[in-house]
Coordinates of C-alpha atoms in Angstrom, one line a residue:
M1 CA 0.0 0.0 0.0
N2 CA 1.3 3.5 -0.8
F3 CA 0.0 7.0 -0.6
N4 CA 1.3 10.4 -1.8
I5 CA -0.3 13.9 -1.8
R6 CA 1.2 17.2 -3.0
D7 CA -0.7 20.5 -3.0
K8 CA 0.9 22.9 -5.4
G9 CA 0.5 26.5 -6.6
E10 CA 2.1 28.7 -9.2
F11 CA 1.8 32.5 -9.0
G12 CA 2.9 35.6 -11.0
G13 CA 2.4 37.1 -14.3
N14 CA 4.2 34.5 -16.3
V15 CA 2.4 31.2 -15.4
D16 CA 2.0 28.6 -18.1
R17 CA -1.5 27.7 -17.0
N18 CA -2.3 24.7 -19.2
K19 CA 1.2 23.2 -19.9
Y20 CA -0.2 21.7 -23.1
F21 CA 3.1 22.1 -24.9
S22 CA 5.5 21.3 -22.1
P23 CA 7.1 18.1 -20.7
L24 CA 5.7 19.0 -17.3
S25 CA 2.8 16.9 -16.0
G26 CA -0.6 18.4 -16.5
A27 CA -3.3 18.8 -13.9
W28 CA -6.9 19.8 -13.2
Y29 CA -6.2 23.4 -12.3
K30 CA -8.2 25.7 -10.0
G31 CA -8.1 29.4 -10.6
A32 CA -6.3 31.5 -7.9
P33 CA -5.5 35.2 -7.6
N34 CA -2.6 35.8 -10.0
G35 CA -1.9 32.1 -10.6
I36 CA -3.1 28.5 -10.4
E37 CA -3.5 25.9 -7.7
Y38 CA -3.7 22.1 -8.1
S39 CA -3.2 18.9 -6.2
D40 CA -1.4 15.7 -7.1
L41 CA -2.8 12.7 -5.2
R42 CA -1.4 9.2 -5.9
G43 CA -1.7 5.9 -4.1
G44 CA -2.7 2.2 -4.5
I45 CA -3.0 -1.2 -3.0
N46 CA -0.9 -4.1 -4.3
F47 CA -0.9 -7.9 -4.1
N48 CA 2.4 -9.6 -5.0
W49 CA 3.6 -13.1 -5.5
D50 CA 6.9 -14.5 -6.7
W51 CA 6.5 -13.9 -10.4
G52 CA 3.8 -11.2 -10.6
S53 CA 1.5 -8.6 -9.0
I54 CA -1.9 -7.1 -9.3
S55 CA -2.7 -3.6 -8.2
L56 CA -5.5 -1.0 -8.0
I57 CA -3.6 2.2 -8.2
K58 CA -3.8 5.9 -9.1
E59 CA -0.5 6.6 -10.8
N60 CA 1.1 7.3 -14.2
I61 CA 2.6 4.4 -16.1
Q62 CA 5.4 4.9 -18.6
W63 CA 5.9 2.7 -21.6
G64 CA 8.6 3.4 -24.2
H65 CA 12.3 4.1 -24.1
G66 CA 12.3 7.8 -24.8
K67 CA 14.4 9.8 -22.4
F68 CA 12.6 13.1 -23.0
G69 CA 9.1 11.8 -23.5
Q70 CA 7.4 8.4 -24.1
L71 CA 5.3 7.7 -27.1
I72 CA 3.1 4.9 -25.6
L73 CA 2.3 6.0 -22.1
S74 CA 3.9 8.8 -20.2
A75 CA 3.8 11.0 -17.1
K76 CA 2.3 13.9 -19.1
P77 CA -1.4 13.5 -18.2
P78 CA -2.6 13.7 -14.6
S79 CA -2.5 10.4 -12.8
Y80 CA -5.5 8.2 -13.3
P81 CA -6.9 5.1 -11.5
H82 CA -6.3 1.8 -13.1
I83 CA -6.0 -1.9 -12.5
R84 CA -2.5 -3.1 -13.3
F85 CA -1.6 -6.8 -13.8
S86 CA 2.1 -7.7 -14.3
I87 CA 3.8 -11.0 -14.6
K88 CA 7.4 -12.2 -15.1
P89 CA 7.2 -16.0 -15.4
T90 CA 10.8 -16.2 -16.7
E91 CA 13.9 -14.0 -16.8
W92 CA 13.3 -13.4 -20.5
L93 CA 9.6 -12.6 -20.6
R94 CA 7.5 -9.8 -19.0
F95 CA 3.9 -8.9 -19.5
T96 CA 1.8 -6.0 -18.2
Y97 CA -1.9 -5.1 -18.7
I98 CA -3.8 -2.1 -17.5
H99 CA -7.5 -1.0 -17.5
G100 CA -7.9 2.6 -16.6
W101 CA -10.6 5.1 -15.9
L102 CA -10.1 8.4 -17.8
N103 CA -11.9 11.8 -17.9
S104 CA -13.3 12.7 -21.4
L105 CA -14.4 16.2 -20.4
V106 CA -17.2 15.7 -22.9
K107 CA -20.5 16.5 -21.3
D108 CA -23.2 13.9 -21.2
S109 CA -26.4 16.0 -21.5
A110 CA -28.6 12.8 -21.3
N111 CA -27.5 12.4 -17.6
F112 CA -27.8 16.1 -16.5
Y113 CA -30.3 16.6 -13.6
Y114 CA -31.5 19.3 -11.2
T115 CA -30.7 19.0 -7.6
Y116 CA -33.4 20.4 -5.2
P117 CA -35.8 21.1 -8.1
G118 CA -38.4 23.7 -7.6
T119 CA -36.6 25.5 -4.8
I120 CA -34.2 28.5 -4.6
S121 CA -31.4 25.9 -4.2
Q122 CA -32.2 24.4 -7.7
Q123 CA -29.0 23.8 -9.6
L124 CA -28.1 21.9 -12.8
V125 CA -25.7 19.0 -12.1
E126 CA -23.6 18.1 -15.2
S127 CA -21.6 14.9 -15.9
Y128 CA -19.1 13.7 -18.4
I129 CA -19.3 10.7 -20.8
P130 CA -17.3 7.8 -19.2
K131 CA -14.0 7.0 -20.9
Y132 CA -11.6 4.1 -20.4
I133 CA -8.3 2.6 -21.6
A134 CA -7.3 -1.0 -21.9
A135 CA -3.7 -1.7 -22.9
N136 CA -1.0 -4.4 -22.8
L137 CA 2.7 -4.7 -23.4
I138 CA 4.8 -7.9 -23.7
T139 CA 8.6 -7.7 -23.5
V140 CA 10.9 -10.5 -24.7
S141 CA 14.6 -10.5 -23.8
P142 CA 16.3 -13.2 -25.9
L143 CA 19.7 -11.8 -25.0
N144 CA 20.9 -10.0 -21.9
W145 CA 21.5 -6.9 -24.0
L146 CA 18.3 -6.9 -26.1
D147 CA 14.7 -6.1 -25.1
V148 CA 11.9 -6.3 -27.7
S149 CA 8.4 -5.2 -26.8
A150 CA 5.0 -5.1 -28.5
G151 CA 1.5 -4.3 -27.5
N152 CA -1.8 -2.6 -28.2
A153 CA -4.4 -0.4 -26.6
I154 CA -7.9 0.8 -27.0
I155 CA -9.8 3.9 -25.8
Y156 CA -13.5 3.3 -25.4
S157 CA -16.5 5.1 -23.9
G158 CA -19.9 4.4 -22.5
D159 CA -20.5 1.2 -20.6
L160 CA -17.7 -0.9 -19.2
R161 CA -17.1 -3.8 -21.6
P162 CA -16.0 -7.1 -20.1
E163 CA -14.0 -8.2 -23.2
F164 CA -11.5 -5.3 -22.5
F165 CA -10.8 -6.9 -19.1
I166 CA -9.1 -9.8 -20.8
P167 CA -5.4 -9.1 -20.6
F168 CA -4.1 -11.1 -23.6
M169 CA -6.1 -9.6 -26.4
F170 CA -5.8 -7.6 -29.7
Y171 CA -8.3 -5.0 -28.7
K172 CA -9.1 -3.3 -32.0
F173 CA -9.9 -6.5 -33.7
L174 CA -11.9 -7.5 -30.7
D175 CA -13.9 -4.2 -31.1
H176 CA -14.8 -5.2 -34.6
N177 CA -15.5 -8.8 -33.7
T178 CA -18.2 -7.9 -31.2
G179 CA -20.2 -6.2 -33.9
R180 CA -19.8 -2.6 -32.7
G181 CA -19.0 -1.1 -36.1
N182 CA -19.5 2.7 -35.8
V183 CA -21.7 2.2 -32.7
N184 CA -19.6 2.6 -29.6
D185 CA -16.5 2.3 -31.9
G186 CA -13.3 2.3 -29.9
N187 CA -10.0 4.0 -30.8
G188 CA -7.4 1.3 -31.2
M189 CA -3.6 1.5 -31.6
M190 CA -0.5 -0.7 -31.5
Y191 CA 3.1 -0.1 -30.7
F192 CA 6.6 -1.6 -30.7
D193 CA 9.7 -0.8 -28.7
V194 CA 13.3 -2.1 -28.9
S195 CA 16.3 -1.4 -26.6
V196 CA 19.9 -2.6 -27.5
R197 CA 22.6 -2.3 -24.9
Y198 CA 25.5 -3.3 -27.1
P199 CA 28.4 -2.7 -27.3
A200 CA 29.3 -2.1 -23.7
N201 CA 28.5 1.4 -22.4
F202 CA 26.1 2.1 -25.2
Q203 CA 22.3 1.9 -25.5
F204 CA 20.3 2.3 -28.7
Y205 CA 16.5 2.4 -28.6
S206 CA 13.5 3.1 -30.7
T207 CA 9.7 3.2 -30.2
A208 CA 7.0 3.1 -33.0
F209 CA 3.4 4.1 -32.3
I210 CA 0.9 3.2 -35.0
D211 CA -2.5 4.9 -34.5
V212 CA -4.0 4.4 -38.0
T213 CA -2.7 2.4 -40.9
E214 CA -4.0 0.5 -43.9
V215 CA -1.7 -2.1 -45.4
R216 CA -3.3 -1.9 -48.8
N217 CA -2.6 1.9 -48.9
I218 CA 1.0 1.5 -47.9
L219 CA 1.5 -1.1 -50.6
S220 CA 0.1 1.5 -53.0
N221 CA 2.6 4.1 -51.7
D222 CA -0.4 6.1 -50.2
F223 CA 0.5 7.3 -46.7
K224 CA -2.0 10.1 -46.2
N225 CA -4.1 7.8 -43.9
T226 CA -1.2 6.5 -41.9
W227 CA -0.9 8.1 -38.5
V228 CA 2.4 7.1 -36.9
G229 CA 4.9 8.4 -34.5
F230 CA 8.4 7.2 -33.7
T231 CA 11.4 7.8 -31.4
V232 CA 15.0 6.9 -32.2
G233 CA 17.8 7.5 -29.7
G234 CA 21.2 6.5 -28.4
K235 CA 23.1 6.9 -25.1
S236 CA 26.8 6.5 -24.3
V237 CA 27.7 5.9 -20.7
N238 CA 31.2 7.1 -19.5
A239 CA 31.7 8.8 -22.8
L240 CA 35.1 10.5 -23.2
I241 CA 35.6 10.7 -19.4
D242 CA 34.2 8.8 -16.4
N243 CA 30.7 9.7 -15.2
L244 CA 29.8 11.6 -18.4
D245 CA 26.8 10.3 -20.3
I246 CA 25.7 11.6 -23.7
T247 CA 22.2 11.1 -25.1
I248 CA 20.8 12.1 -28.5
E249 CA 17.2 11.5 -29.4
Y250 CA 14.8 12.4 -32.2
T251 CA 11.0 12.0 -32.0
R252 CA 8.4 12.6 -34.7
L253 CA 4.6 12.5 -34.6
N254 CA 2.8 12.8 -37.9
P255 CA -0.5 14.7 -38.2
W256 CA -3.5 13.3 -36.4
V257 CA -1.6 10.9 -34.1
Y258 CA -3.5 10.5 -30.8
E259 CA -6.7 12.0 -32.3
H260 CA -9.9 10.4 -33.3
K261 CA -13.2 11.2 -35.1
D262 CA -15.0 10.8 -31.8
E263 CA -13.8 13.4 -29.3
V264 CA -14.7 11.1 -26.4
T265 CA -12.2 8.4 -27.6
T266 CA -9.1 10.5 -28.3
Y267 CA -5.8 9.3 -26.7
K268 CA -6.1 11.8 -23.9
H269 CA -7.0 12.2 -20.3
I270 CA -8.4 15.7 -19.2
K271 CA -7.2 16.9 -22.6
Y272 CA -3.6 15.9 -22.0
Y273 CA -2.0 13.3 -24.3
L274 CA -1.5 9.9 -22.7
G275 CA 1.7 9.5 -24.8
H276 CA 4.4 12.0 -25.8
W277 CA 3.8 15.6 -24.6
L278 CA 4.6 16.9 -28.1
G279 CA 1.3 15.7 -29.5
Q280 CA 0.5 15.4 -33.2
N281 CA 2.3 17.1 -36.1
A282 CA 5.5 17.8 -34.2
D283 CA 9.1 16.7 -33.8
Q284 CA 11.9 17.1 -31.3
L285 CA 15.7 16.7 -31.6
R286 CA 17.7 16.9 -28.3
L287 CA 21.3 16.4 -27.3
Q288 CA 22.0 16.1 -23.6
F289 CA 25.1 15.8 -21.4
D290 CA 24.9 14.4 -17.9
Y291 CA 27.9 14.6 -15.6
Q292 CA 28.5 13.6 -12.0
L293 CA 31.5 15.5 -10.8
L294 CA 31.3 14.4 -7.1
R295 CA 29.0 12.2 -5.1
G296 CA 25.8 14.1 -4.9
L297 CA 26.8 16.9 -7.4
K298 CA 25.3 16.5 -10.9
F299 CA 25.4 18.6 -14.0
K300 CA 23.0 18.5 -16.9
A301 CA 23.4 20.5 -20.1
F302 CA 21.2 20.3 -23.2
A303 CA 20.3 21.7 -26.5
E304 CA 17.1 21.0 -28.4
R305 CA 15.0 22.0 -31.4
I306 CA 11.2 21.6 -31.3
R307 CA 8.8 22.2 -34.1
K308 CA 5.0 22.0 -34.0
G309 CA 2.7 22.3 -37.0
G310 CA -0.9 23.2 -37.5
L311 CA -3.8 21.6 -35.7
N312 CA -6.7 21.5 -38.1
E313 CA -10.0 20.0 -37.2
I314 CA -10.3 16.2 -37.3
Y315 CA -12.8 16.5 -40.1
F316 CA -10.0 16.8 -42.5
A317 CA -8.2 13.6 -41.4
Y318 CA -10.8 11.2 -42.8
K319 CA -10.3 10.7 -46.5
E320 CA -14.0 9.9 -47.1
Y321 CA -14.7 13.5 -46.3
D322 CA -11.8 15.3 -47.9
T323 CA -9.0 14.4 -50.3
K324 CA -6.7 17.3 -49.3
I325 CA -3.3 16.1 -48.0
F326 CA -1.8 17.8 -45.0
P327 CA 2.0 17.3 -45.0
F328 CA 4.1 16.9 -41.9
L329 CA 4.5 20.3 -40.1
Y330 CA 1.8 22.0 -42.2
S331 CA 1.3 25.6 -41.1
P332 CA 0.9 27.5 -38.9
L333 CA 4.4 26.5 -37.6
R334 CA 5.8 26.9 -34.1
K335 CA 9.6 26.7 -33.7
E336 CA 11.5 26.5 -30.5
N337 CA 15.2 26.3 -29.8
R338 CA 16.5 25.9 -26.3
I339 CA 19.7 25.4 -24.4
G340 CA 20.0 24.9 -20.7
L341 CA 22.0 24.0 -17.7
D342 CA 20.8 22.2 -14.6
I343 CA 22.9 21.7 -11.4
T344 CA 21.8 19.5 -8.5
Y345 CA 23.6 19.0 -5.2
E346 CA 22.4 16.6 -2.5
Y347 CA 23.7 18.2 0.6
M348 CA 22.5 15.4 2.8
H349 CA 20.2 12.4 2.3
D350 CA 17.2 13.5 0.4
L351 CA 18.0 17.3 0.9
F352 CA 18.7 18.9 -2.5
L353 CA 19.7 22.3 -3.8
R354 CA 19.0 22.8 -7.4
G355 CA 19.8 25.7 -9.8
T356 CA 18.7 25.9 -13.5
F357 CA 19.3 28.3 -16.4
T358 CA 17.4 28.1 -19.8
Y359 CA 17.7 30.2 -22.9
S360 CA 14.8 29.8 -25.4
D361 CA 13.9 31.3 -28.7
I362 CA 10.3 30.7 -29.7
D363 CA 8.5 31.8 -32.8
D364 CA 4.8 30.9 -33.6
T365 CA 2.9 31.9 -36.7
D366 CA -0.3 31.0 -34.8
I367 CA -1.0 34.2 -32.9
I368 CA -3.1 32.6 -30.2
R369 CA -1.4 29.2 -29.5
T370 CA 1.5 30.3 -27.5
Q371 CA 1.3 32.7 -24.5
Q372 CA 2.9 36.1 -25.3
F373 CA 5.4 36.0 -22.4
L374 CA 6.9 32.8 -23.9
L375 CA 7.6 34.2 -27.4
G376 CA 10.9 35.6 -28.6
K377 CA 14.3 35.3 -27.0
K378 CA 14.0 34.6 -23.3
S379 CA 16.3 33.6 -20.4
S380 CA 15.1 32.1 -17.2
F381 CA 16.7 31.1 -13.9
S382 CA 15.5 29.1 -10.9
L383 CA 16.9 28.2 -7.5
S384 CA 15.1 25.6 -5.3
L385 CA 15.7 23.8 -2.1
Y386 CA 13.6 20.6 -1.5
Y387 CA 13.5 17.5 0.6
G388 CA 12.5 14.0 -0.3
L389 CA 10.9 14.8 -3.7

């Protein structure tokens, strides 16, 4: 059993209230004078045995080997309650399944009602359409330096469906097999991940996320209805000198990835992507150096380029409606270049002093997407002292 609660606030004139385009975790925010307030509550109960566990837990789960964001499941959305089933029957095989309860933020007018009707206390009580995720991931390690993973997920809404509580399933095909068609149609996706730790002191990794694809179209060299994202990266440990790690990583998400024709079944929780924080029609290239000079004294320096294209309505994504092709990074285009330095010192056990510096240059041809205080050439500094976080 575990439990964790944090009550947070951010105040001042330059608060990124939504954090939609940031690696920081999102939250359900409450307005506050000159800022925002929010809570982060996590916890769960677990039952473990020698080769597995089952949990009822409110927590994020991270799938995918990206160092600067994960394509499959990430810590970007607020934590959500889910059942988690994990087994490791042998040293070379692992399997994890989750079924989670998400928030669609799509109002269900059929279930609105009035409390205290006919009195001065009468008030309309609104509710959201229920939303769920079922997902699995199997990892095979045929060699001690190789991990190969594959899995699939589905986002569905309405009533709980017992077939999605079966851990070992291909959920999108199961959705079709139960005769749903366009009635209660779920949003299915599949994904693959590989990590190679060879030669010594190196790691190479990649993740592919396939949201929509049609093999017959690919064979015809027609990719306009293929929604995919991928990450490729590499890390060198003790590169050049001891205790210096170098990581380079590139991530790309094509237009429409994580979206769906039904707003209720997008790959999101409280409007935050379940996968990579970049979202659709974007890419990121990042180089990072991590160096530990002394015990407890760590340096991190990075440089990155981030691009984000337009976000047209989902209407245009479905070829039966429109034949117009939207290329990768179609306008309006947001461009961001950043360099930064992060120094952390652990003065005593779990007591940390941290200082950061970041220089950014952001340009966005969409005049309403990026808050004004973020645009242009900016420098920011921070100094923090914290214990046990």
